[in-house]
Short mmCIF file of C-alpha atoms in Angstrom, two decimals:
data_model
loop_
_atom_site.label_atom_id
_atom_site.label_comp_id
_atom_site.label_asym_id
_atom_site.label_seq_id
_atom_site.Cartn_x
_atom_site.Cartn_y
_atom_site.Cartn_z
CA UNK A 1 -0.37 -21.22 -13.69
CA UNK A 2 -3.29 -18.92 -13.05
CA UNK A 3 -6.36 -17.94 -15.50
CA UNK A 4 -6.46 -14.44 -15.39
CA UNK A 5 -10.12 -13.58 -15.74
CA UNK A 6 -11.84 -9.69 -16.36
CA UNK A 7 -15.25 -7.90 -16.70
CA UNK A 8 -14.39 -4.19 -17.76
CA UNK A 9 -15.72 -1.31 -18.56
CA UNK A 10 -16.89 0.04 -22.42
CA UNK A 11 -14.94 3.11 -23.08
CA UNK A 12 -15.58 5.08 -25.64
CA UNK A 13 -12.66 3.52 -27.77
CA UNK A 14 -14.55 0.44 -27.27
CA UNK A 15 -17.69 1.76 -28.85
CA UNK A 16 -15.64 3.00 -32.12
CA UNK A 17 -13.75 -0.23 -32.02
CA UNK A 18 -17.72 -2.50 -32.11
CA UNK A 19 -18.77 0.09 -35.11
CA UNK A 20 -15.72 -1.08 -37.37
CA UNK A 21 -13.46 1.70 -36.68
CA UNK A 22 -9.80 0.64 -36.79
CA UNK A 23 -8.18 0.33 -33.05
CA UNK A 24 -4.32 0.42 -32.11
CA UNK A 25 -4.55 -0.45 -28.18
CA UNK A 26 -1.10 1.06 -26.83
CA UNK A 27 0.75 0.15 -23.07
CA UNK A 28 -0.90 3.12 -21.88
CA UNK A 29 -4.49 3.58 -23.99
CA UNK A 30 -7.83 1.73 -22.99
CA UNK A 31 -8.46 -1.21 -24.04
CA UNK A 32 -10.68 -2.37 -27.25
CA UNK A 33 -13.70 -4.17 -26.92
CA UNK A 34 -14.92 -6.57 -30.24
CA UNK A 35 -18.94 -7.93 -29.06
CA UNK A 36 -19.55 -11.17 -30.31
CA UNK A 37 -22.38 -10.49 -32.14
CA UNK A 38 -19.91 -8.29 -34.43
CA UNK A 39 -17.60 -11.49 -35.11
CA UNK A 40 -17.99 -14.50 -37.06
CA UNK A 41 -19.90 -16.36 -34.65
CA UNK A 42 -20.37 -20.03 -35.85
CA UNK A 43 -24.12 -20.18 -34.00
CA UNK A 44 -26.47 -18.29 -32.88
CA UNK A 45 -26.72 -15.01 -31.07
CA UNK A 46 -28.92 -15.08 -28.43
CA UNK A 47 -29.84 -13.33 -25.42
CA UNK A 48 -31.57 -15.15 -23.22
CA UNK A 49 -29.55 -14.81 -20.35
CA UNK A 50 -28.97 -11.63 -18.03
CA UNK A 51 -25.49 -10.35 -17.76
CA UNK A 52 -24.04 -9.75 -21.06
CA UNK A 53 -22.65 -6.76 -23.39
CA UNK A 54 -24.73 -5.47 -26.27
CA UNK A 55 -27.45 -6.81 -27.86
CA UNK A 56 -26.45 -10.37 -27.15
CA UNK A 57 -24.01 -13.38 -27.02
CA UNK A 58 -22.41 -16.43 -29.27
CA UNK A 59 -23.61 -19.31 -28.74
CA UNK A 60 -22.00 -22.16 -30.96
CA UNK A 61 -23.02 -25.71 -31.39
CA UNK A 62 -21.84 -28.32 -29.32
CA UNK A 63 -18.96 -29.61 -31.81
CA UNK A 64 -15.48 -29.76 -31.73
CA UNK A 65 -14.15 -27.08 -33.91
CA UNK A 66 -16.70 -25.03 -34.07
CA UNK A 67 -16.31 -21.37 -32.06
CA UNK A 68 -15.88 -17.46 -32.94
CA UNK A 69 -13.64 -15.69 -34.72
CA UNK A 70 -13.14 -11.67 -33.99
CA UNK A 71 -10.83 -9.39 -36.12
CA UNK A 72 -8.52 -6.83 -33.64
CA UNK A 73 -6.32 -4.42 -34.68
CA UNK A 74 -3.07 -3.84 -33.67
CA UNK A 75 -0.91 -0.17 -34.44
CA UNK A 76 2.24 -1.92 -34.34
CA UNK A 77 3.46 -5.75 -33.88
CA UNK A 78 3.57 -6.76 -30.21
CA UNK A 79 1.55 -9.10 -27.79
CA UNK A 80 -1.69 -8.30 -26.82
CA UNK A 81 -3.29 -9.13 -23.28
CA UNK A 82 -6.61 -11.19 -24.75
CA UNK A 83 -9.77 -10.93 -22.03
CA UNK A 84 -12.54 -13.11 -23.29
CA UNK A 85 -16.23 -12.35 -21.45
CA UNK A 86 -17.55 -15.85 -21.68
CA UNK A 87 -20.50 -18.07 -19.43
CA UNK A 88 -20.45 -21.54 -18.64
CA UNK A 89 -23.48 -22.90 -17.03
CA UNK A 90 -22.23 -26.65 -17.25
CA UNK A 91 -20.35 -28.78 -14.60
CA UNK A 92 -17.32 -29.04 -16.28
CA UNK A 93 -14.60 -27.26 -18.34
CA UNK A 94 -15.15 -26.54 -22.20
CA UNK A 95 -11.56 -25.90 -23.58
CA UNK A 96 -10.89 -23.77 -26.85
CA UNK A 97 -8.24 -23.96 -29.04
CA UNK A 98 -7.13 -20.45 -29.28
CA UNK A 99 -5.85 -19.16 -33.01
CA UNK A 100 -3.97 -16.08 -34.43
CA UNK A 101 -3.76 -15.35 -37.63
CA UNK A 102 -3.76 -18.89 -38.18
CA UNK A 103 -1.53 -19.99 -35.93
CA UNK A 104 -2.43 -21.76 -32.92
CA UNK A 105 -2.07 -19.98 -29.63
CA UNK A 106 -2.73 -22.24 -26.96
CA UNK A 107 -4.56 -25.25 -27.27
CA UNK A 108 -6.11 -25.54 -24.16
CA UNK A 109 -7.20 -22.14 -22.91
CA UNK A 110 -10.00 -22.73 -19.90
CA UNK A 111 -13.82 -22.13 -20.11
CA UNK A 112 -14.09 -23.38 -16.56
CA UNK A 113 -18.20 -23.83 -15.03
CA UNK A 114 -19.00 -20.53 -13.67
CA UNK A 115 -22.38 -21.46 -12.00
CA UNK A 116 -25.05 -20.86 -14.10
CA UNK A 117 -25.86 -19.52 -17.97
CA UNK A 118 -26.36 -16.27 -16.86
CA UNK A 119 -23.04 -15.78 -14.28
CA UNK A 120 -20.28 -14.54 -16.67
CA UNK A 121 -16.08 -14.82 -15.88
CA UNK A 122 -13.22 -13.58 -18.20
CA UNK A 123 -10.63 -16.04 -19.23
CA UNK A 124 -7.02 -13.98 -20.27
CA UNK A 125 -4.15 -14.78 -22.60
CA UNK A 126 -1.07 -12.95 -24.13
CA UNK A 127 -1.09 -13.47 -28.09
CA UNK A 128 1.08 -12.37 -30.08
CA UNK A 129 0.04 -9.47 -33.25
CA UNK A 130 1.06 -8.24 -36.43
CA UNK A 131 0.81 -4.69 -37.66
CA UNK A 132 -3.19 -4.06 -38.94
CA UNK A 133 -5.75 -6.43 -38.50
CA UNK A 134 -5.70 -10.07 -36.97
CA UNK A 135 -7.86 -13.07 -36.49
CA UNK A 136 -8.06 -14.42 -33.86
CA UNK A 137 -10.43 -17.59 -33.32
CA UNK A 138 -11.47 -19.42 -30.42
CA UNK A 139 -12.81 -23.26 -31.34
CA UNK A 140 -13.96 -25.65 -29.08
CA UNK A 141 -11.05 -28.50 -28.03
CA UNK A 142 -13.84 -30.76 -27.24
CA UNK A 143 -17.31 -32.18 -28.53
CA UNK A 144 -18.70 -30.68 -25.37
CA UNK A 145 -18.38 -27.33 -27.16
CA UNK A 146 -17.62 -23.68 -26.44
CA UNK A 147 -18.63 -21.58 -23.67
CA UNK A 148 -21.20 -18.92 -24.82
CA UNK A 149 -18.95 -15.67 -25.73
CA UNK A 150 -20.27 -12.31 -25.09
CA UNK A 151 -17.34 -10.21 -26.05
CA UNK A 152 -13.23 -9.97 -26.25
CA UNK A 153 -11.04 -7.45 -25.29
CA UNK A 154 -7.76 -6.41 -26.36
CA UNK A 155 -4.61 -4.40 -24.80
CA UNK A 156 -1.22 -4.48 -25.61
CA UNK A 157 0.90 -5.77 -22.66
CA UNK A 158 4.02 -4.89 -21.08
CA UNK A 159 5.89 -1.36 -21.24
CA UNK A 160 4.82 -0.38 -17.59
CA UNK A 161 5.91 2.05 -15.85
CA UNK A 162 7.32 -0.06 -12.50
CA UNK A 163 9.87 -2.48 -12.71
CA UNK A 164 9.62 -6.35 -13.34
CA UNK A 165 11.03 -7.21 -10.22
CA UNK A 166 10.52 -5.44 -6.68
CA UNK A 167 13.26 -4.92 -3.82
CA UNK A 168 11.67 -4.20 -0.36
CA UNK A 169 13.32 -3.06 3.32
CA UNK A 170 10.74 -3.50 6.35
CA UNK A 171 10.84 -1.27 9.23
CA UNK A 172 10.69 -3.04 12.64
CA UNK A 173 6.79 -3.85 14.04
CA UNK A 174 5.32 -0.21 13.97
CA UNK A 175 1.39 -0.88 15.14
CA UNK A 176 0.83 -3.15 17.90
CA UNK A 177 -2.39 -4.17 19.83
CA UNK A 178 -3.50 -1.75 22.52
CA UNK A 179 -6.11 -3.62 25.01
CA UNK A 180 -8.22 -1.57 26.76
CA UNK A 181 -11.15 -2.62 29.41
CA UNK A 182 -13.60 -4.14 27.04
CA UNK A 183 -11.37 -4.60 24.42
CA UNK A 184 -8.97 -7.24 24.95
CA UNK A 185 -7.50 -7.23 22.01
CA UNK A 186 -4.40 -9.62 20.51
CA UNK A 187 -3.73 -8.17 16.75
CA UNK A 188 -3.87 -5.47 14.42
CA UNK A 189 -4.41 -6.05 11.16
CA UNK A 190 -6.03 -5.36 7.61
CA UNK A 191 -4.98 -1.62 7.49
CA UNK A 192 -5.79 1.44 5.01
CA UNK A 193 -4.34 4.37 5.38
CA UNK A 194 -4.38 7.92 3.73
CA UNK A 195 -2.54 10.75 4.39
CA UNK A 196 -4.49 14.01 4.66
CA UNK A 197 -3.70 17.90 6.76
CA UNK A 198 0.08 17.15 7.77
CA UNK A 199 -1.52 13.28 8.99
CA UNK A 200 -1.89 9.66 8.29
CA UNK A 201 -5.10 8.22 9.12
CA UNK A 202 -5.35 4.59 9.82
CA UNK A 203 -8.19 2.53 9.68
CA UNK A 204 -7.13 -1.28 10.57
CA UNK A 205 -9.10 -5.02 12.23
CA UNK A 206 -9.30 -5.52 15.36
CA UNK A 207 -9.28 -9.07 16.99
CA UNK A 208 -10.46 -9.98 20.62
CA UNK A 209 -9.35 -12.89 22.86
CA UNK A 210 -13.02 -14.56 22.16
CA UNK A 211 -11.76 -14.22 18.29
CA UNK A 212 -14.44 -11.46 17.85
CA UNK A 213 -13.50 -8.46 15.10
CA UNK A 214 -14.52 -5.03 14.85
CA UNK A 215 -13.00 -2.03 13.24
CA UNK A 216 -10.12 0.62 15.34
CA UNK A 217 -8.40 4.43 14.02
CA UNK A 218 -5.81 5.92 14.87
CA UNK A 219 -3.16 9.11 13.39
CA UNK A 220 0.23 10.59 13.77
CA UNK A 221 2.01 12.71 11.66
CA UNK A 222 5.45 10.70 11.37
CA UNK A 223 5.85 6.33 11.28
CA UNK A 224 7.77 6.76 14.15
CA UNK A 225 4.98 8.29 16.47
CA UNK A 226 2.89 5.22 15.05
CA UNK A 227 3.10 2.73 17.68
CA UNK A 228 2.18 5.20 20.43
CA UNK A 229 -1.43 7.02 18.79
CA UNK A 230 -4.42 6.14 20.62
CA UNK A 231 -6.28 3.53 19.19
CA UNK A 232 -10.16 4.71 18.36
CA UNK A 233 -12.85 1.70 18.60
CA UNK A 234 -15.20 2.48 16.20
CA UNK A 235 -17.37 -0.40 17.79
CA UNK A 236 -18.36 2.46 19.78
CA UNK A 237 -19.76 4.90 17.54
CA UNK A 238 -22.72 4.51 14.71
CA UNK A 239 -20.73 2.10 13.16
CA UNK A 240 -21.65 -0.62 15.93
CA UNK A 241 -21.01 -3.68 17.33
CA UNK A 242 -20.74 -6.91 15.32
CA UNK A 243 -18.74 -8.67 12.78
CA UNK A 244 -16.92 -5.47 10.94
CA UNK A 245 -13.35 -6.29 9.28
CA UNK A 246 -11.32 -5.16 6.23
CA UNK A 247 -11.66 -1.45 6.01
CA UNK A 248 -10.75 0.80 3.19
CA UNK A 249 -10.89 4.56 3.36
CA UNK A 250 -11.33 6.96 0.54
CA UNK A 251 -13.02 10.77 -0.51
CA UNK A 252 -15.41 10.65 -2.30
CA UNK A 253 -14.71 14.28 -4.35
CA UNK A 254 -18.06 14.50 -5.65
CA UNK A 255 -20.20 14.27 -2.46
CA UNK A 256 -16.99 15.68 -0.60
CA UNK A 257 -17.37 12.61 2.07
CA UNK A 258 -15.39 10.15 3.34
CA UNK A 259 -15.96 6.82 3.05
CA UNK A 260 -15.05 3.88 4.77
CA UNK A 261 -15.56 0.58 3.40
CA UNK A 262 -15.43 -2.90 5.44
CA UNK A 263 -16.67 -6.33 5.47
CA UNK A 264 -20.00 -7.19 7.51
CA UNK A 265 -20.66 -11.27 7.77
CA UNK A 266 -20.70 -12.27 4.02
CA UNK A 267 -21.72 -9.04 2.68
CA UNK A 268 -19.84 -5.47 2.33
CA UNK A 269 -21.21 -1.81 3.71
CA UNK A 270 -19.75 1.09 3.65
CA UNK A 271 -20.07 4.77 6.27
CA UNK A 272 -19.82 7.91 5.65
CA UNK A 273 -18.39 11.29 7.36
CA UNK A 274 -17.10 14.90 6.63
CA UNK A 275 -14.01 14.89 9.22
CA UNK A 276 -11.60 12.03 9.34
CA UNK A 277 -9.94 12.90 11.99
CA UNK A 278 -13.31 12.53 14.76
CA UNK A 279 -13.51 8.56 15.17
CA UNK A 280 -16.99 9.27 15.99
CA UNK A 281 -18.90 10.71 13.16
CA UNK A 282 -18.84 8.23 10.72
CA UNK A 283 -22.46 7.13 9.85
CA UNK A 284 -23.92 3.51 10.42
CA UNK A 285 -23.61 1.27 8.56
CA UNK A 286 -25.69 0.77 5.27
CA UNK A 287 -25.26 -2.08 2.75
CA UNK A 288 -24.42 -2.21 -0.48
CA UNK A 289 -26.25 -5.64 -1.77
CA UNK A 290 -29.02 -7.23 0.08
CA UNK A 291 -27.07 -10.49 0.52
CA UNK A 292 -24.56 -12.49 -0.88
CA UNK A 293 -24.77 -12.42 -4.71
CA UNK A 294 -25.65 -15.77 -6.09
CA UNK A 295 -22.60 -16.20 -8.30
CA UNK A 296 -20.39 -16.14 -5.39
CA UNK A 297 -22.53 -18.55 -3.33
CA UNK A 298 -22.53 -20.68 -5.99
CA UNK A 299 -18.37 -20.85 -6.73
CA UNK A 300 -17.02 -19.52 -2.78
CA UNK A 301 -17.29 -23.36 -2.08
CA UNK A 302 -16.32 -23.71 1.82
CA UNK A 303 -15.35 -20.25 1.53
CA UNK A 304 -16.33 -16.54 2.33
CA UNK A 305 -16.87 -13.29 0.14
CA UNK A 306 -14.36 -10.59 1.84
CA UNK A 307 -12.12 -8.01 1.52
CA UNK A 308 -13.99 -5.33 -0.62
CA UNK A 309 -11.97 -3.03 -2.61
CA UNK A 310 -13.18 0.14 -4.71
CA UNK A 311 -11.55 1.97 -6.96
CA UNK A 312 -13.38 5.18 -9.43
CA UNK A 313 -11.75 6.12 -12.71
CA UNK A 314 -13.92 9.20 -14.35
CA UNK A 315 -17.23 7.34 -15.86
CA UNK A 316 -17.35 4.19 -13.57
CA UNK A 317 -16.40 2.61 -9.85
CA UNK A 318 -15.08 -0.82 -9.47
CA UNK A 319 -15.66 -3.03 -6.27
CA UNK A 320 -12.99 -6.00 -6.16
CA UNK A 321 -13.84 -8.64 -3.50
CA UNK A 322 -12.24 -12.56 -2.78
CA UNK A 323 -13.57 -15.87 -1.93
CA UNK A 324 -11.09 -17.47 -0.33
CA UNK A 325 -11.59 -20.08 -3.07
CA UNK A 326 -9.42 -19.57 -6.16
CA UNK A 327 -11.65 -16.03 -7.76
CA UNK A 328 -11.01 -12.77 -7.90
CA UNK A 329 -14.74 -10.88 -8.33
CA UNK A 330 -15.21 -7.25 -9.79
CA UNK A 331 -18.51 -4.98 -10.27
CA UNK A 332 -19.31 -1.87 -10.95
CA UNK A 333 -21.56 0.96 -10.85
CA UNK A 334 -21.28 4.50 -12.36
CA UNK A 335 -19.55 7.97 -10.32
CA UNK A 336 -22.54 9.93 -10.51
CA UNK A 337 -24.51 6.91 -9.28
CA UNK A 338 -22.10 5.68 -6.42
CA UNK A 339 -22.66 4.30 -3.78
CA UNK A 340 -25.67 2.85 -4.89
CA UNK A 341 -26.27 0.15 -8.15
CA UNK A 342 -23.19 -1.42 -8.13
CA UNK A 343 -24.13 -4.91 -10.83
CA UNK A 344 -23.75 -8.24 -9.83
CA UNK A 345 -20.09 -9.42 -9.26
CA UNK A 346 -18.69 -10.93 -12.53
CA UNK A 347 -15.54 -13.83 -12.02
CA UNK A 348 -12.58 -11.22 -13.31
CA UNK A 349 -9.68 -13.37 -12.08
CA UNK A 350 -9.58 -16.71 -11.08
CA UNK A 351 -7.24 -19.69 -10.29
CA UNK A 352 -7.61 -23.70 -9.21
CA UNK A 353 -5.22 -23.67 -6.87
CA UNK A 354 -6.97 -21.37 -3.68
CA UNK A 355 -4.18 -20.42 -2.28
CA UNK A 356 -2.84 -18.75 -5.10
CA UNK A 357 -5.26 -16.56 -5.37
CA UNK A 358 -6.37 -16.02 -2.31
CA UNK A 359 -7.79 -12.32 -0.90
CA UNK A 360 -6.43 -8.64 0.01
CA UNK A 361 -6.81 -7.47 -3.28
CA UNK A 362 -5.46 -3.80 -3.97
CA UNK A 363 -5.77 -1.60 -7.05
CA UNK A 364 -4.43 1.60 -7.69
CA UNK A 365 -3.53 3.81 -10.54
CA UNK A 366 -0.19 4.84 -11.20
CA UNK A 367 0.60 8.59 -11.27
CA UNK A 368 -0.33 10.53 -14.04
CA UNK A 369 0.06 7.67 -16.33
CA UNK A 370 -3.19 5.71 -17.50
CA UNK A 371 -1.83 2.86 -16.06
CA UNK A 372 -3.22 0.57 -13.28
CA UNK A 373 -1.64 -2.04 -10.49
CA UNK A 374 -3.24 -4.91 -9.18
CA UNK A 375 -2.39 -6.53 -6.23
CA UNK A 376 -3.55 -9.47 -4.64
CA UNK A 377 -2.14 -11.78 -1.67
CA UNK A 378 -1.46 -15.28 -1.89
CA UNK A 379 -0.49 -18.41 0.10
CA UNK A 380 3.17 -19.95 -0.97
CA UNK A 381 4.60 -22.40 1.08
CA UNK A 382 2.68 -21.58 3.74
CA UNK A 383 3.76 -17.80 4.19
CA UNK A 384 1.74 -14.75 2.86
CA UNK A 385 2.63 -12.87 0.01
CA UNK A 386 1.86 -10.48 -3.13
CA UNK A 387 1.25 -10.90 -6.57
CA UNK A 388 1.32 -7.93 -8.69
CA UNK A 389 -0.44 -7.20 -12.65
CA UNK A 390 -0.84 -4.29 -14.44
CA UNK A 391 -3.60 -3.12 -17.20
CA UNK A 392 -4.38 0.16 -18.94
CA UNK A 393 -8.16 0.21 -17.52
CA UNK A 394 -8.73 -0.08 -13.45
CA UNK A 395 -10.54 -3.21 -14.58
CA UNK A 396 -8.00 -4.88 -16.74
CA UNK A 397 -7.37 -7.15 -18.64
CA UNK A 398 -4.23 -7.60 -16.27
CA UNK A 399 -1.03 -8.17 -17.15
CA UNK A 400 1.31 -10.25 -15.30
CA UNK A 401 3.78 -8.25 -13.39
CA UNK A 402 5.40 -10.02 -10.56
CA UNK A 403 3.06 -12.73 -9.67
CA UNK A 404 5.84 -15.54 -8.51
CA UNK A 405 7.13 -17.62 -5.60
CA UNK A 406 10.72 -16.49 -7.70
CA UNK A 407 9.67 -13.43 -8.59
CA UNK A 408 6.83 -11.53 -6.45
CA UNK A 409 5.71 -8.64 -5.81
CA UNK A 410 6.28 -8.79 -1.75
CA UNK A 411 7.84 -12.35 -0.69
CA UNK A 412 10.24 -13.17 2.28
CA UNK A 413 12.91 -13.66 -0.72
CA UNK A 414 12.69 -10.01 -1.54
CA UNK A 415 12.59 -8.30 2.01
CA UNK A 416 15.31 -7.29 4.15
CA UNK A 417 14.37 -6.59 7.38
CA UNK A 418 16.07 -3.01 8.95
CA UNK A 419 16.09 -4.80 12.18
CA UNK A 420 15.18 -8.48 13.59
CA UNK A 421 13.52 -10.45 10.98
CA UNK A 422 10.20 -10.14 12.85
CA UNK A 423 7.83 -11.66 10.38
CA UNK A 424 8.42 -13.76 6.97
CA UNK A 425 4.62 -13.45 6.61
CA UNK A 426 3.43 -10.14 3.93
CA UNK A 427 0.05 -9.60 4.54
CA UNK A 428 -3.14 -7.69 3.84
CA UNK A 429 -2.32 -3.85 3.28
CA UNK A 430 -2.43 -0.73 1.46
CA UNK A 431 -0.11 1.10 -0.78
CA UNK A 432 0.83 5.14 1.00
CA UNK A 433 -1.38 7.11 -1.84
CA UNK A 434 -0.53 10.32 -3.48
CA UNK A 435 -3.86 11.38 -2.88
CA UNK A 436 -6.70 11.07 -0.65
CA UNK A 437 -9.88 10.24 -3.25
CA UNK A 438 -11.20 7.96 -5.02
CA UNK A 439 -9.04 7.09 -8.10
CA UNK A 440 -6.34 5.76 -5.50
CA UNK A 441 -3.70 7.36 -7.16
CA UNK A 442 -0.30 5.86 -6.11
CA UNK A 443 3.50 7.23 -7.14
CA UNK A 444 5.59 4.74 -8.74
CA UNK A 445 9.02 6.14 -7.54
CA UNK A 446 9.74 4.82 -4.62
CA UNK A 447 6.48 2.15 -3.45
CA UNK A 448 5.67 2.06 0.52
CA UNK A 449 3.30 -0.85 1.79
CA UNK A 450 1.89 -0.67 4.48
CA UNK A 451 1.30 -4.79 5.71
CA UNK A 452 0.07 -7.07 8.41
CA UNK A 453 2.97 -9.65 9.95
CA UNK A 454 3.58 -11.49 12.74
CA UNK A 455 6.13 -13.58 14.43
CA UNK A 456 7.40 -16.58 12.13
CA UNK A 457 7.52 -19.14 15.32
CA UNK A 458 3.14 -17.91 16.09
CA UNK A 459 0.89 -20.78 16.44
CA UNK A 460 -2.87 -21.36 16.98
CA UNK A 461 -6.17 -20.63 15.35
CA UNK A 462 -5.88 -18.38 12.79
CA UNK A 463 -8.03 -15.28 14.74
CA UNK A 464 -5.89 -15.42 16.97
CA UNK A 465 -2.42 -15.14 15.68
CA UNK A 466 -0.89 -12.16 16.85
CA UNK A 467 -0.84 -10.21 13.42
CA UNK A 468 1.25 -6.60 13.55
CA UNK A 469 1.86 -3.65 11.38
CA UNK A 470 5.13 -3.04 9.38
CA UNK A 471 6.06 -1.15 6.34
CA UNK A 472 7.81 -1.98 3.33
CA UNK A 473 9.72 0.20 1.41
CA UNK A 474 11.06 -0.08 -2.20
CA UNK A 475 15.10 0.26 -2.53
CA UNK A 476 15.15 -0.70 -6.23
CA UNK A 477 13.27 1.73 -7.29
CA UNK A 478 14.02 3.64 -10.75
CA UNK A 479 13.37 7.01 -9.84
#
């Protein structure tokens, strides 16, 4: 089972809900924040490491028994999505035993070693509420203690507007590689796409025969003029040669520029442009940390930090990323200050088993509702697929959706093919958008994927397996 993990944003309901004012988080209404140094805390609140909320943390005594106890209000009776903010600087798990109302919970929820005192991860559980206020209590299972505590948030789960379980069809192979003299390329993968002026505009990886990647763009107006656009190689322009992979392409309303996002060695950078549709006048590239953040060095283990994700709602932009290691990372930054000052990553989903949790991470928000999707790809029995949560805030707490080997979001056992069953393998994509900026605004009538497959019986290193584009499209769909 995964430990859903989140570091979110403080709305305004927030605020009201830290001041005492009474909070009824709803399926579709932010989520309420409750600071620890507003609870009971059994200890001491301190503030002597970087990276928290407020004015400061919890910071209980090594004992068993001994924790925080926070009071959250709940409109109606229901279950509530619980994201605790919390830092473990130790080598090994601290436990709690997690109360409500008096009841016990769970009895084991994990505090598991994020790196350091000051590197901060959100543990998640669904607890059930009663009508008015509730207490709920986090102690320490063992005499190793609690984790320090620096805040937990509360939304009310389920009631979204997709369906629990997904039903997919998968046009044949629609991209293929297109070699050219100096690019000798043997897959196309990784893709974002908008649609924008009557097109769709495809940014995708490239991989050479030496197992090099760089970044390619292409458009057509209809899927079935896909296969036979040009094929761009942006190695060519500004952007440069190099290690570029994992692009995502947005407009940015405010500055009324594109962006494109991608991966550069273990760090992320982004371009910029005012027309699309010329391959060459995106900018070069500029970075947006100096290197790799320390609390992803310090937990990637033999991994890598990749596939960078933003997403704005209207005070703050989000940048997802993966390890390839079992977490999920999230920062942010503010609109009016993007793309610059984006914080260090906090830990905002994370799971032991690697594989599970693995990369590709998408979020969107759904239609006009205030309602977001998470997506993130995963490793089951050695074939890629999807997991899917939702959450009322574009960073969470998330809700599990469809996040199972029986019941996924995008699995072999919920794909039929339209033609030859050309891949079993549903891979790093992007959702078709509604729009073109940067809230990523998605329909949910009728879901189309856009994915990276590739021939069940392909062997060989993994940079060179000959990855294609297909895309899904949902036949179970509700409206």
């Amino acid at each position: 089972m995964s430990r859903l993990l989140r570091l979110s944003v403080m709305p305004v309901a927030a605020v009201l809900a830290a001041a005492g004012v009474v909070l009824a988080p709803s399926a579709h209404a932010q989520s309420a924040r409750y600071e620890a140094e507003n609870a009971a805390c059994e200890g001491t609140i301190e503030s002597n490491y970087s990276g928290f909320s407020g004015s400061g943390f919890c910071n209980p005594p090594n004992r068993v028994g001994v924790g925080v106890q926070f009071t959250v209000h709940a409109g109606s009776p229901g279950t509530f999505t619980i994201g605790v903010k919390y830092a473990n600087g130790t080598g090994i798990n601290r436990p709690a035993v997690l109360s409500a109302n008096g009841t016990v919970v769970q009895s084991g929820v994990p505090f598991e070693p994020t790196g350091a005192w000051s590197h901060w991860a959100i543990t998640t559980v669904s607890v059930p509420v009663q009508s008015g206020s509730n207490t709920i209590r986090l102690a320490a299972a063992t005499a190793d203690g609690l984790a320090n505590i620096d805040y937990l948030e509360a939304a009310r789960a389920g009631s979204s507007t997709l369906p629990s379980r997904f039903q997919w069809s998968s046009t044949e192979q629609l991209i293929a590689p297109k070699p050219d003299a100096t690019h000798n390329i043997v897959s196309v993968k990784d893709p974002s796409v908008v649609y924008h002026n009557g097109r769709y505009h495809v940014f995708v990886s490239v991989v050479n025969t030496n197992q090099s990647y760089s970044l390619a763009y292409l458009n057509f107006t209809d899927w079935s003029q896909a296969d036979d656009a040009q094929l761009h190689f942006l190695d060519t322009t500004a952007i440069g040669t190099g290690y570029k992979a994992a692009p995502q392409v947005f407009y940015f309303a405010p500055q009324q520029r594109w962006y494109l996002i991608y991966q550069i060695g273990n760090n992320v950078a982004y371009s910029t442009t005012s027309d699309i549709g010329n391959p060459r006048s995106w900018s070069s590239p500029t970075r947006f940390y100096s290197g790799t953040p320390r609390i992803v060095l310090d937990n990637m283990g033999n991994g890598q930090w990749l596939d960078f994700w933003i997403i704005c709602d209207t005070v703050n932009c989000h940048m997802y990323s993966s390890d390839d290691n079992g977490q999920l990372y999230r920062a942010q930054t503010t609109v009016a200050n993007f793309p610059n000052g984006f914080s260090n990553p906090v830990i905002a989903m994370q799971d032991s088993n690697k594989f599970w949790l693995f990369e590709g991470v998408n979020v969107y928000r759904l239609g006009a509702a205030n309602e977001y999707l998470l997506l993130v790809e995963a490793i089951g029995e050695g074939r890629r697929m999807f997991r899917s949560w939702t959450a009322s805030s574009a960073s969470g707490p998330w809700t599990p959706l469809a996040d199972t080997k029986e019941n996924p979001f995008a699995r072999h056992n919920n794909v039929t093919h339209e033609g030859s069953d050309w891949t079993n393998d549903f891979s790093h994509g992007e959702m078709i958008r509604s729009g073109i900026d940067q809230n990523l605004v998605i329909s949910p009538c009728k879901l189309r994927f856009l994915y990276q497959g590739m021939n069940p019986n392909s062997t060989g290193p993994y940079n060179l397996l000959p990855w294609r584009l297909g895309l899904l499209r949902q036949t179970n769909s509700s409206c």
